[in-house]
mmCIF file of C-alpha atoms in Angstrom:
data_model
loop_
_atom_site.group_PDB
_atom_site.id
_atom_site.type_symbol
_atom_site.label_atom_id
_atom_site.label_comp_id
_atom_site.label_asym_id
_atom_site.label_seq_id
_atom_site.Cartn_x
_atom_site.Cartn_y
_atom_site.Cartn_z
ATOM 1 C CA MET T 213 20.168 48.683 -95.853
ATOM 2 C CA ALA T 214 21.972 45.391 -96.422
ATOM 3 C CA ARG T 215 21.614 45.747 -100.203
ATOM 4 C CA PHE T 216 22.826 49.350 -100.001
ATOM 5 C CA ARG T 217 25.955 48.292 -98.118
ATOM 6 C CA ASP T 218 26.582 45.425 -100.530
ATOM 7 C CA LEU T 219 26.326 47.743 -103.526
ATOM 8 C CA ILE T 220 28.794 50.177 -101.964
ATOM 9 C CA THR T 221 31.399 47.670 -100.891
ATOM 10 C CA GLY T 222 30.890 45.477 -103.946
ATOM 11 C CA THR T 223 32.391 42.064 -104.643
ATOM 12 C CA PRO T 224 36.088 41.364 -103.970
ATOM 13 C CA SER T 225 38.169 41.212 -107.105
ATOM 14 C CA PRO T 226 39.594 37.866 -108.283
ATOM 15 C CA VAL T 227 42.967 38.964 -106.868
ATOM 16 C CA VAL T 228 41.474 39.251 -103.385
ATOM 17 C CA LEU T 229 39.581 35.963 -103.590
ATOM 18 C CA SER T 230 42.647 34.164 -104.946
ATOM 19 C CA ALA T 231 44.823 35.461 -102.134
ATOM 20 C CA LEU T 232 42.313 34.687 -99.404
ATOM 21 C CA ASP T 233 40.720 31.410 -100.531
ATOM 22 C CA LEU T 234 37.303 32.834 -99.746
ATOM 23 C CA PRO T 235 34.044 32.339 -101.658
ATOM 24 C CA ALA T 236 32.905 35.048 -104.049
ATOM 25 C CA GLU T 237 30.571 36.822 -101.650
ATOM 26 C CA ASN T 238 30.001 40.517 -101.088
ATOM 27 C CA ILE T 239 31.769 42.240 -98.202
ATOM 28 C CA ALA T 240 29.265 44.119 -96.101
ATOM 29 C CA SER T 241 30.078 46.960 -93.781
ATOM 30 C CA PRO T 242 28.595 46.327 -90.317
ATOM 31 C CA GLY T 243 27.072 49.792 -90.025
ATOM 32 C CA THR T 244 26.936 53.320 -91.316
ATOM 33 C CA ASN T 245 29.551 55.983 -90.812
ATOM 34 C CA GLU T 246 30.346 59.364 -92.275
ATOM 35 C CA HIS T 247 33.756 58.031 -93.280
ATOM 36 C CA LEU T 248 32.600 54.843 -94.937
ATOM 37 C CA ALA T 249 36.075 53.979 -96.279
ATOM 38 C CA ASP T 250 37.318 53.670 -92.711
ATOM 39 C CA VAL T 251 34.449 51.340 -91.851
ATOM 40 C CA VAL T 252 35.219 49.148 -94.851
ATOM 41 C CA PHE T 253 38.916 48.820 -93.958
ATOM 42 C CA SER T 254 38.369 48.286 -90.240
ATOM 43 C CA ASP T 255 35.905 45.552 -91.127
ATOM 44 C CA LEU T 256 38.126 44.166 -93.861
ATOM 45 C CA PHE T 257 40.934 42.951 -91.599
ATOM 46 C CA PRO T 258 39.009 40.899 -89.015
ATOM 47 C CA SER T 259 36.490 39.493 -91.502
ATOM 48 C CA LEU T 260 38.759 38.451 -94.348
ATOM 49 C CA ALA T 261 42.048 37.883 -92.533
ATOM 50 C CA ASP T 262 40.546 35.258 -90.227
ATOM 51 C CA GLY T 263 39.837 33.033 -93.216
ATOM 52 C CA ILE T 264 43.419 32.879 -94.511
ATOM 53 C CA HIS T 265 45.514 29.780 -93.932
ATOM 54 C CA VAL T 266 49.037 31.086 -93.386
ATOM 55 C CA ASN T 267 51.813 28.953 -94.856
ATOM 56 C CA ARG T 268 55.370 29.536 -96.014
ATOM 57 C CA ASP T 269 54.467 30.364 -99.614
ATOM 58 C CA ARG T 270 51.866 32.910 -98.574
ATOM 59 C CA ALA T 271 54.248 34.455 -96.048
ATOM 60 C CA LEU T 272 56.897 34.824 -98.757
ATOM 61 C CA SER T 273 54.411 36.639 -100.981
ATOM 62 C CA VAL T 274 54.749 39.514 -98.481
ATOM 63 C CA SER T 275 57.769 41.416 -99.771
ATOM 64 C CA VAL T 276 59.222 42.391 -96.389
ATOM 65 C CA VAL T 277 59.148 38.743 -95.242
ATOM 66 C CA ALA T 278 60.751 37.574 -98.477
ATOM 67 C CA LYS T 279 63.554 40.130 -98.265
ATOM 68 C CA ALA T 280 64.318 39.422 -94.599
ATOM 69 C CA ARG T 281 64.248 35.671 -95.214
ATOM 70 C CA ASN T 282 66.544 35.932 -98.240
ATOM 71 C CA ILE T 283 69.082 38.057 -96.374
ATOM 72 C CA ILE T 284 69.111 35.912 -93.218
ATOM 73 C CA THR T 285 69.489 32.621 -95.070
ATOM 74 C CA ALA T 286 72.060 33.960 -97.552
ATOM 75 C CA GLN T 287 74.273 35.489 -94.863
ATOM 76 C CA LEU T 288 74.173 32.346 -92.714
ATOM 77 C CA ALA T 289 74.966 30.221 -95.762
ATOM 78 C CA ARG T 290 78.002 32.247 -96.811
ATOM 79 C CA MET T 291 79.721 32.001 -93.420
ATOM 80 C CA PRO T 292 82.035 28.968 -93.184
ATOM 81 C CA ILE T 293 81.469 26.523 -90.345
ATOM 82 C CA THR T 294 84.528 25.652 -88.287
ATOM 83 C CA ALA T 295 85.431 22.962 -85.776
ATOM 84 C CA ASN T 296 87.560 23.987 -82.810
ATOM 85 C CA ALA T 297 89.104 22.162 -79.896
ATOM 86 C CA SER T 298 90.506 23.971 -76.849
ATOM 87 C CA GLY T 299 90.105 27.279 -78.637
ATOM 88 C CA ARG T 300 92.146 26.221 -81.680
ATOM 89 C CA PRO T 301 91.196 24.816 -85.084
ATOM 90 C CA HIS T 302 90.484 21.109 -84.760
ATOM 91 C CA PRO T 303 93.347 18.992 -86.184
ATOM 92 C CA GLU T 304 90.890 16.473 -87.690
ATOM 93 C CA PRO T 305 87.621 18.296 -88.422
ATOM 94 C CA PRO T 306 84.620 16.218 -89.569
ATOM 95 C CA SER T 307 84.296 15.910 -93.332
ATOM 96 C CA TRP T 308 80.708 17.150 -93.255
ATOM 97 C CA LEU T 309 81.959 20.692 -92.639
ATOM 98 C CA ALA T 310 82.297 20.848 -96.433
ATOM 99 C CA SER T 311 79.284 18.721 -97.361
ATOM 100 C CA MET T 312 76.662 17.755 -94.792
ATOM 101 C CA GLU T 313 74.464 16.063 -97.415
ATOM 102 C CA ALA T 314 75.605 13.875 -100.280
ATOM 103 C CA GLY T 315 76.078 15.942 -103.429
ATOM 104 C CA ARG T 316 75.198 19.220 -101.700
ATOM 105 C CA ALA T 317 77.519 21.861 -100.282
ATOM 106 C CA THR T 318 77.104 22.645 -96.604
ATOM 107 C CA SER T 319 76.301 26.239 -97.512
ATOM 108 C CA THR T 320 73.195 25.043 -99.352
ATOM 109 C CA THR T 321 72.145 22.829 -96.464
ATOM 110 C CA MET T 322 72.601 25.752 -94.073
ATOM 111 C CA LEU T 323 70.490 28.009 -96.254
ATOM 112 C CA TRP T 324 67.522 25.618 -96.175
ATOM 113 C CA LEU T 325 68.079 24.749 -92.522
ATOM 114 C CA ALA T 326 67.900 28.454 -91.685
ATOM 115 C CA ASP T 327 64.749 28.739 -93.802
ATOM 116 C CA GLN T 328 63.026 26.102 -91.683
ATOM 117 C CA LEU T 329 64.161 27.736 -88.427
ATOM 118 C CA ILE T 330 62.738 31.071 -89.569
ATOM 119 C CA PHE T 331 59.259 29.740 -90.297
ATOM 120 C CA HIS T 332 58.989 26.815 -87.858
ATOM 121 C CA PRO T 333 59.920 26.048 -84.229
ATOM 122 C CA PHE T 334 62.482 23.382 -85.186
ATOM 123 C CA ALA T 335 64.178 21.451 -87.984
ATOM 124 C CA HIS T 336 65.685 17.961 -88.177
ATOM 125 C CA LEU T 337 68.920 16.575 -89.573
ATOM 126 C CA ILE T 338 68.778 12.803 -90.143
ATOM 127 C CA ILE T 339 72.064 10.930 -89.782
ATOM 128 C CA ARG T 340 72.579 8.870 -92.949
ATOM 129 C CA ASP T 341 76.119 7.570 -92.472
ATOM 130 C CA ARG T 342 78.543 7.266 -89.556
ATOM 131 C CA TYR T 343 82.301 6.978 -89.059
ATOM 132 C CA ALA T 344 83.716 3.851 -87.457
ATOM 133 C CA THR T 345 83.762 5.886 -84.240
ATOM 134 C CA GLY T 346 79.980 6.211 -84.402
ATOM 135 C CA TYR T 347 79.940 9.945 -85.076
ATOM 136 C CA PRO T 348 77.938 11.227 -88.070
ATOM 137 C CA ARG T 349 79.596 11.347 -91.480
ATOM 138 C CA SER T 350 76.642 12.705 -93.463
ATOM 139 C CA PHE T 351 73.079 13.928 -92.950
ATOM 140 C CA THR T 352 69.802 14.597 -94.704
ATOM 141 C CA LEU T 353 67.925 17.786 -93.931
ATOM 142 C CA ALA T 354 64.360 16.595 -93.369
ATOM 143 C CA ASP T 355 61.701 18.041 -95.647
ATOM 144 C CA ARG T 356 58.769 18.716 -93.313
ATOM 145 C CA SER T 357 56.233 17.593 -95.916
ATOM 146 C CA ARG T 358 57.837 14.125 -95.966
ATOM 147 C CA ALA T 359 58.316 13.794 -92.209
ATOM 148 C CA THR T 360 56.135 12.109 -89.602
ATOM 149 C CA TYR T 361 56.272 13.414 -86.050
ATOM 150 C CA ASP T 362 55.407 11.891 -82.712
ATOM 151 C CA SER T 363 52.190 12.877 -80.934
ATOM 152 C CA ASN T 364 54.141 15.598 -79.112
ATOM 153 C CA GLY T 365 54.663 17.299 -82.481
ATOM 154 C CA TYR T 366 58.438 17.613 -82.063
ATOM 155 C CA ASP T 367 60.139 14.224 -82.345
ATOM 156 C CA LEU T 368 60.767 12.851 -85.840
ATOM 157 C CA ILE T 369 59.740 9.182 -85.996
ATOM 158 C CA ALA T 370 59.573 8.500 -89.761
ATOM 159 C CA TYR T 371 60.760 9.979 -93.046
ATOM 160 C CA ASP T 372 59.282 8.987 -96.400
ATOM 161 C CA ASP T 373 57.277 6.451 -94.343
ATOM 162 C CA ALA T 374 60.500 4.750 -93.224
ATOM 163 C CA PRO T 375 61.102 4.630 -89.438
ATOM 164 C CA VAL T 376 63.833 6.887 -88.066
ATOM 165 C CA LYS T 377 65.733 5.808 -84.955
ATOM 166 C CA SER T 378 65.630 8.364 -82.167
ATOM 167 C CA GLY T 379 69.437 8.586 -82.145
ATOM 168 C CA ASP T 380 69.500 9.369 -85.879
ATOM 169 C CA ALA T 381 67.204 12.398 -85.661
ATOM 170 C CA ILE T 382 69.073 15.553 -84.686
ATOM 171 C CA ARG T 383 66.517 18.212 -83.765
ATOM 172 C CA ILE T 384 67.671 21.830 -83.975
ATOM 173 C CA ASP T 385 65.350 24.187 -82.138
ATOM 174 C CA SER T 386 64.678 27.625 -83.564
ATOM 175 C CA PRO T 387 65.507 30.657 -81.423
ATOM 176 C CA THR T 388 61.860 31.692 -81.965
ATOM 177 C CA SER T 389 58.552 29.860 -82.086
ATOM 178 C CA GLY T 390 58.532 30.206 -85.870
ATOM 179 C CA LEU T 391 57.213 33.065 -87.970
ATOM 180 C CA LEU T 392 54.158 31.098 -89.119
ATOM 181 C CA HIS T 393 53.107 30.814 -85.482
ATOM 182 C CA VAL T 394 54.040 34.099 -83.838
ATOM 183 C CA ALA T 395 53.323 36.395 -86.800
ATOM 184 C CA ARG T 396 50.376 34.713 -88.489
ATOM 185 C CA THR T 397 47.978 37.549 -87.624
ATOM 186 C CA ASP T 398 50.235 40.222 -89.120
ATOM 187 C CA ILE T 399 50.921 38.032 -92.167
ATOM 188 C CA ARG T 400 47.188 37.694 -92.731
ATOM 189 C CA ARG T 401 46.756 41.434 -92.405
ATOM 190 C CA ALA T 402 49.579 42.043 -94.870
ATOM 191 C CA LEU T 403 47.979 39.686 -97.400
ATOM 192 C CA VAL T 404 44.632 41.425 -97.091
ATOM 193 C CA LEU T 405 46.245 44.851 -97.356
ATOM 194 C CA THR T 406 48.145 43.826 -100.483
ATOM 195 C CA ALA T 407 44.971 42.469 -102.069
ATOM 196 C CA ALA T 408 43.072 45.612 -101.083
ATOM 197 C CA ALA T 409 45.788 47.779 -102.633
ATOM 198 C CA GLN T 410 45.550 45.846 -105.890
ATOM 199 C CA GLN T 411 41.787 46.226 -105.873
ATOM 200 C CA ALA T 412 42.188 49.951 -105.204
ATOM 201 C CA GLU T 413 44.402 50.183 -108.300
ATOM 202 C CA ASP T 414 41.534 48.700 -110.330
ATOM 203 C CA ASN T 415 39.093 51.127 -108.689
ATOM 204 C CA PRO T 416 41.054 54.276 -107.826
ATOM 205 C CA VAL T 417 37.984 56.260 -106.662
ATOM 206 C CA PRO T 418 37.508 55.107 -103.057
ATOM 207 C CA VAL T 419 33.793 54.329 -102.593
ATOM 208 C CA LEU T 420 31.175 54.976 -105.271
ATOM 209 C CA ASN T 421 27.452 54.348 -105.248
ATOM 210 C CA LEU T 422 25.119 54.432 -108.242
ATOM 211 C CA ALA T 423 21.927 55.734 -106.635
ATOM 212 C CA ASN T 424 18.626 55.092 -108.393
ATOM 213 C CA ASP T 425 16.702 58.384 -108.430
ATOM 214 C CA GLY T 426 14.161 57.114 -110.948
ATOM 215 C CA ALA T 427 10.753 55.673 -110.327
ATOM 216 C CA GLU T 428 11.638 52.256 -111.716
ATOM 217 C CA THR T 429 13.193 49.732 -109.341
ATOM 218 C CA LEU T 430 15.967 47.649 -110.861
ATOM 219 C CA SER T 431 16.165 43.916 -110.323
ATOM 220 C CA ALA T 432 19.249 42.355 -108.775
ATOM 221 C CA LYS T 433 20.352 41.159 -112.241
ATOM 222 C CA GLU T 434 19.888 44.639 -113.728
ATOM 223 C CA VAL T 435 21.880 46.186 -110.864
ATOM 224 C CA GLN T 436 24.709 43.732 -111.443
ATOM 225 C CA GLU T 437 24.719 44.410 -115.195
ATOM 226 C CA LEU T 438 24.765 48.160 -114.550
ATOM 227 C CA LEU T 439 27.711 47.883 -112.164
ATOM 228 C CA ASP T 440 29.622 45.578 -114.519
ATOM 229 C CA SER T 441 29.161 47.815 -117.562
ATOM 230 C CA TRP T 442 29.954 50.983 -115.629
ATOM 231 C CA GLN T 443 33.122 49.481 -114.155
ATOM 232 C CA ALA T 444 34.217 48.049 -117.525
ATOM 233 C CA ALA T 445 33.815 51.451 -119.180
ATOM 234 C CA ARG T 446 35.852 53.101 -116.437
ATOM 235 C CA ARG T 447 38.627 50.528 -116.831
ATOM 236 C CA GLN T 448 38.791 50.726 -120.641
ATOM 237 C CA ARG T 449 38.300 54.453 -121.259
ATOM 238 C CA GLY T 450 38.725 56.185 -117.915
ATOM 239 C CA VAL T 451 35.174 57.569 -118.307
ATOM 240 C CA SER T 452 31.717 56.032 -118.132
ATOM 241 C CA TYR T 453 28.108 56.833 -118.975
ATOM 242 C CA THR T 454 25.450 57.057 -116.278
ATOM 243 C CA PRO T 455 21.892 56.695 -117.604
ATOM 244 C CA ALA T 456 19.012 58.929 -116.597
ATOM 245 C CA GLY T 457 17.647 58.184 -113.184
ATOM 246 C CA ILE T 458 21.020 57.012 -111.879
ATOM 247 C CA LYS T 459 23.074 59.382 -109.767
ATOM 248 C CA LEU T 460 26.741 58.882 -108.938
ATOM 249 C CA GLU T 461 27.542 59.370 -105.247
ATOM 250 C CA GLN T 462 30.977 59.315 -103.628
ATOM 251 C CA TYR T 463 31.605 58.417 -99.996
ATOM 252 C CA GLY T 464 34.645 58.770 -97.794
ATOM 253 C CA ALA T 465 38.080 60.055 -98.586
ATOM 254 C CA LYS T 466 40.652 58.511 -100.868
ATOM 255 C CA SER T 467 42.274 55.511 -99.230
ATOM 256 C CA GLU T 468 45.829 55.824 -100.606
ATOM 257 C CA ALA T 469 47.138 57.310 -97.343
ATOM 258 C CA LEU T 470 45.393 54.579 -95.364
ATOM 259 C CA LEU T 471 46.945 51.857 -97.508
ATOM 260 C CA ILE T 472 50.417 53.387 -97.383
ATOM 261 C CA ASP T 473 50.310 53.910 -93.630
ATOM 262 C CA GLY T 474 48.971 50.403 -93.067
ATOM 263 C CA GLN T 475 51.697 48.905 -95.240
ATOM 264 C CA ARG T 476 54.390 50.844 -93.396
ATOM 265 C CA ARG T 477 53.124 49.720 -90.004
ATOM 266 C CA LEU T 478 52.900 46.078 -91.055
ATOM 267 C CA ASP T 479 56.386 46.178 -92.606
ATOM 268 C CA ILE T 480 57.792 47.381 -89.295
ATOM 269 C CA ALA T 481 55.771 44.816 -87.325
ATOM 270 C CA LEU T 482 56.977 41.930 -89.500
ATOM 271 C CA ALA T 483 60.568 43.186 -89.324
ATOM 272 C CA ARG T 484 60.264 43.066 -85.538
ATOM 273 C CA HIS T 485 58.880 39.533 -85.677
ATOM 274 C CA MET T 486 61.943 38.521 -87.694
ATOM 275 C CA THR T 487 64.273 40.560 -85.443
ATOM 276 C CA VAL T 488 65.772 42.418 -88.389
ATOM 277 C CA PRO T 489 66.630 46.149 -88.263
ATOM 278 C CA GLY T 490 64.316 48.357 -90.288
ATOM 279 C CA TRP T 491 67.046 49.474 -92.674
ATOM 280 C CA LEU T 492 67.578 45.870 -93.725
ATOM 281 C CA VAL T 493 64.106 45.595 -95.265
ATOM 282 C CA ASP T 494 63.729 49.266 -96.265
ATOM 283 C CA ALA T 495 61.150 49.855 -93.534
ATOM 284 C CA PRO T 496 61.446 53.463 -92.351
ATOM 285 C CA VAL T 497 61.378 53.898 -88.575
ATOM 286 C CA GLU T 498 60.377 57.321 -87.282
ATOM 287 C CA GLY T 499 62.989 58.956 -85.085
ATOM 288 C CA SER T 500 65.740 56.609 -86.245
ATOM 289 C CA SER T 501 68.971 58.389 -87.097
ATOM 290 C CA LEU T 502 71.514 55.573 -87.101
ATOM 291 C CA ASN T 503 74.476 56.234 -89.326
ATOM 292 C CA TYR T 504 77.119 53.712 -90.325
ATOM 293 C CA SER T 505 80.581 54.575 -91.488
ATOM 294 C CA ASN T 506 81.186 51.274 -93.282
ATOM 295 C CA ARG T 507 79.795 47.924 -94.298
ATOM 296 C CA ALA T 508 81.327 46.099 -91.327
ATOM 297 C CA SER T 509 79.401 48.241 -88.837
ATOM 298 C CA ARG T 510 76.096 47.338 -90.439
ATOM 299 C CA ASN T 511 76.998 43.673 -90.585
ATOM 300 C CA TRP T 512 77.934 43.682 -86.906
ATOM 301 C CA GLU T 513 74.437 44.921 -86.123
ATOM 302 C CA LEU T 514 72.975 42.263 -88.393
ATOM 303 C CA ILE T 515 74.963 39.582 -86.579
ATOM 304 C CA ASP T 516 74.177 40.867 -83.080
ATOM 305 C CA LEU T 517 70.448 41.412 -83.580
ATOM 306 C CA THR T 518 69.465 38.836 -86.182
ATOM 307 C CA LEU T 519 71.990 36.152 -87.089
ATOM 308 C CA ALA T 520 73.550 35.349 -83.698
ATOM 309 C CA PRO T 521 70.510 33.468 -82.283
ATOM 310 C CA TYR T 522 70.431 31.191 -85.359
ATOM 311 C CA MET T 523 74.205 30.738 -85.310
ATOM 312 C CA THR T 524 74.076 29.793 -81.635
ATOM 313 C CA ALA T 525 71.145 27.385 -82.067
ATOM 314 C CA ILE T 526 72.828 25.540 -84.949
ATOM 315 C CA GLY T 527 76.396 25.623 -83.644
ATOM 316 C CA ASP T 528 75.532 24.541 -80.087
ATOM 317 C CA ARG T 529 73.406 21.619 -81.273
ATOM 318 C CA LEU T 530 76.105 20.361 -83.641
ATOM 319 C CA SER T 531 78.624 20.667 -80.793
ATOM 320 C CA LEU T 532 76.813 18.150 -78.567
ATOM 321 C CA ASP T 533 78.446 14.810 -77.935
ATOM 322 C CA ASP T 534 76.037 12.822 -80.139
ATOM 323 C CA VAL T 535 77.281 14.736 -83.204
ATOM 324 C CA THR T 536 80.913 15.634 -82.494
ATOM 325 C CA PRO T 537 83.510 14.298 -80.032
ATOM 326 C CA HIS T 538 83.477 15.825 -76.562
ATOM 327 C CA GLY T 539 85.386 19.111 -76.468
ATOM 328 C CA THR T 540 84.765 19.918 -80.120
ATOM 329 C CA THR T 541 82.960 23.186 -80.799
ATOM 330 C CA ILE T 542 81.149 23.947 -84.040
ATOM 331 C CA ALA T 543 80.829 27.642 -84.845
ATOM 332 C CA PHE T 544 80.282 30.091 -87.691
ATOM 333 C CA ASP T 545 83.225 32.147 -88.915
ATOM 334 C CA THR T 546 81.927 35.721 -89.173
ATOM 335 C CA ASP T 547 85.041 37.156 -90.838
ATOM 336 C CA VAL T 548 83.418 37.058 -94.263
ATOM 337 C CA LEU T 549 80.833 39.571 -93.026
ATOM 338 C CA VAL T 550 82.841 41.858 -90.764
ATOM 339 C CA LYS T 551 86.278 41.757 -92.329
ATOM 340 C CA GLU T 552 87.596 45.294 -92.751
ATOM 341 C CA ASP T 553 88.979 46.574 -96.037
ATOM 342 C CA ARG T 554 92.585 45.686 -96.848
ATOM 343 C CA LYS T 555 94.076 49.078 -95.957
ATOM 344 C CA THR T 556 92.426 49.050 -92.510
ATOM 345 C CA ARG T 557 93.603 45.497 -91.868
ATOM 346 C CA TYR T 558 97.177 46.251 -92.918
ATOM 347 C CA ASP T 559 97.264 49.341 -90.723
ATOM 348 C CA THR T 560 96.049 47.227 -87.805
ATOM 349 C CA HIS T 561 98.702 44.585 -88.458
ATOM 350 C CA LYS T 562 101.363 47.283 -88.602
ATOM 351 C CA THR T 563 100.267 48.626 -85.230
ATOM 352 C CA GLY T 564 100.360 45.138 -83.744
ATOM 353 C CA ILE T 565 103.806 44.384 -85.151
ATOM 354 C CA GLU T 566 105.223 47.704 -83.926
ATOM 355 C CA ALA T 567 103.711 47.119 -80.483
ATOM 356 C CA GLY T 568 105.333 43.689 -80.330
ATOM 357 C CA PHE T 569 102.232 41.503 -79.843
ATOM 358 C CA LEU T 570 102.026 40.390 -83.495
ATOM 359 C CA THR T 571 104.712 39.018 -85.783
ATOM 360 C CA VAL T 572 105.036 39.433 -89.540
ATOM 361 C CA ALA T 573 104.515 35.686 -89.937
ATOM 362 C CA GLU T 574 101.315 35.812 -87.907
ATOM 363 C CA ALA T 575 100.054 38.777 -89.922
ATOM 364 C CA ARG T 576 100.787 36.917 -93.182
ATOM 365 C CA GLN T 577 98.957 33.870 -91.839
ATOM 366 C CA ILE T 578 95.911 36.002 -90.958
ATOM 367 C CA GLU T 579 95.917 37.394 -94.491
ATOM 368 C CA GLN T 580 96.427 33.880 -95.915
ATOM 369 C CA LEU T 581 99.558 34.986 -97.759
ATOM 370 C CA ASP T 582 101.558 31.868 -97.002
#
């Protein structure tokens, strides 16, 4: 029975083994079932997925994760960071608003800071230079692979093997526990499903068995040679030759629907882990009928559901007294995302001017016409 199951399920393709870092061993179904394809897939997830080490690169090989990550980081990076005092623009904002790291625009630093906060529970900015007042002038965004953490796993104590003073390490906590922690099971499942789909493309007929109806018993080597030659012929010509005494048997139903449904469910699950709306990552949600009249409406949803927690985590930490003077507030300017089209803005200004609570000068200042 074990050999029969091994022959049916076969050996994972190189694509599967490469994705999973597993040895080249046969996958055996744990029992018999009329719908053998279902048994194979239900066994596939717990057996193979448990052996995958989930890291950032593997997570980004899942398309829905990559798209959500790219959108979140890009939108956070394109929003300017402002310094305010008593509700007004700060008269002397810190110079790092334009460049937090030497030779790197703040937008780039924010992109990679957001990347770390998506995948991990925290990130660190290391203070590299200070003003005469003691407040930071420039930072270095710590690369986790070059950082050494305290036994608690959170506090940065060294970088590139050089000690880091506790006051120079600014830890920014993620609004989540990090995708690599909270979503590792679904990421593993997505990797296995992707590998299974690629293997299904190589072998479009779901489950085939070459049954020996002859009197002669084939050795294990002869069985392997038969399977290899039969599969090679199918791949090259689309047809194959089955010798006398060998009968082709087909089990189960085609698995395309299973793969598609599984992919859809995992896309939605990973979108939820990343708190992004389904439309953002092209994941269809049954029963959803949201309609948006313009770009700003969609971006407001993106800000409210996805970006705001990251904006708050970063802005609030940079507003603490060890980074900026007391009373200074660091925040993201969302206008670049939600700014209405020019006609709508001008109509709004006109209404405000006619109502008497907005002047022409103020409207011109808002539009940066002066």
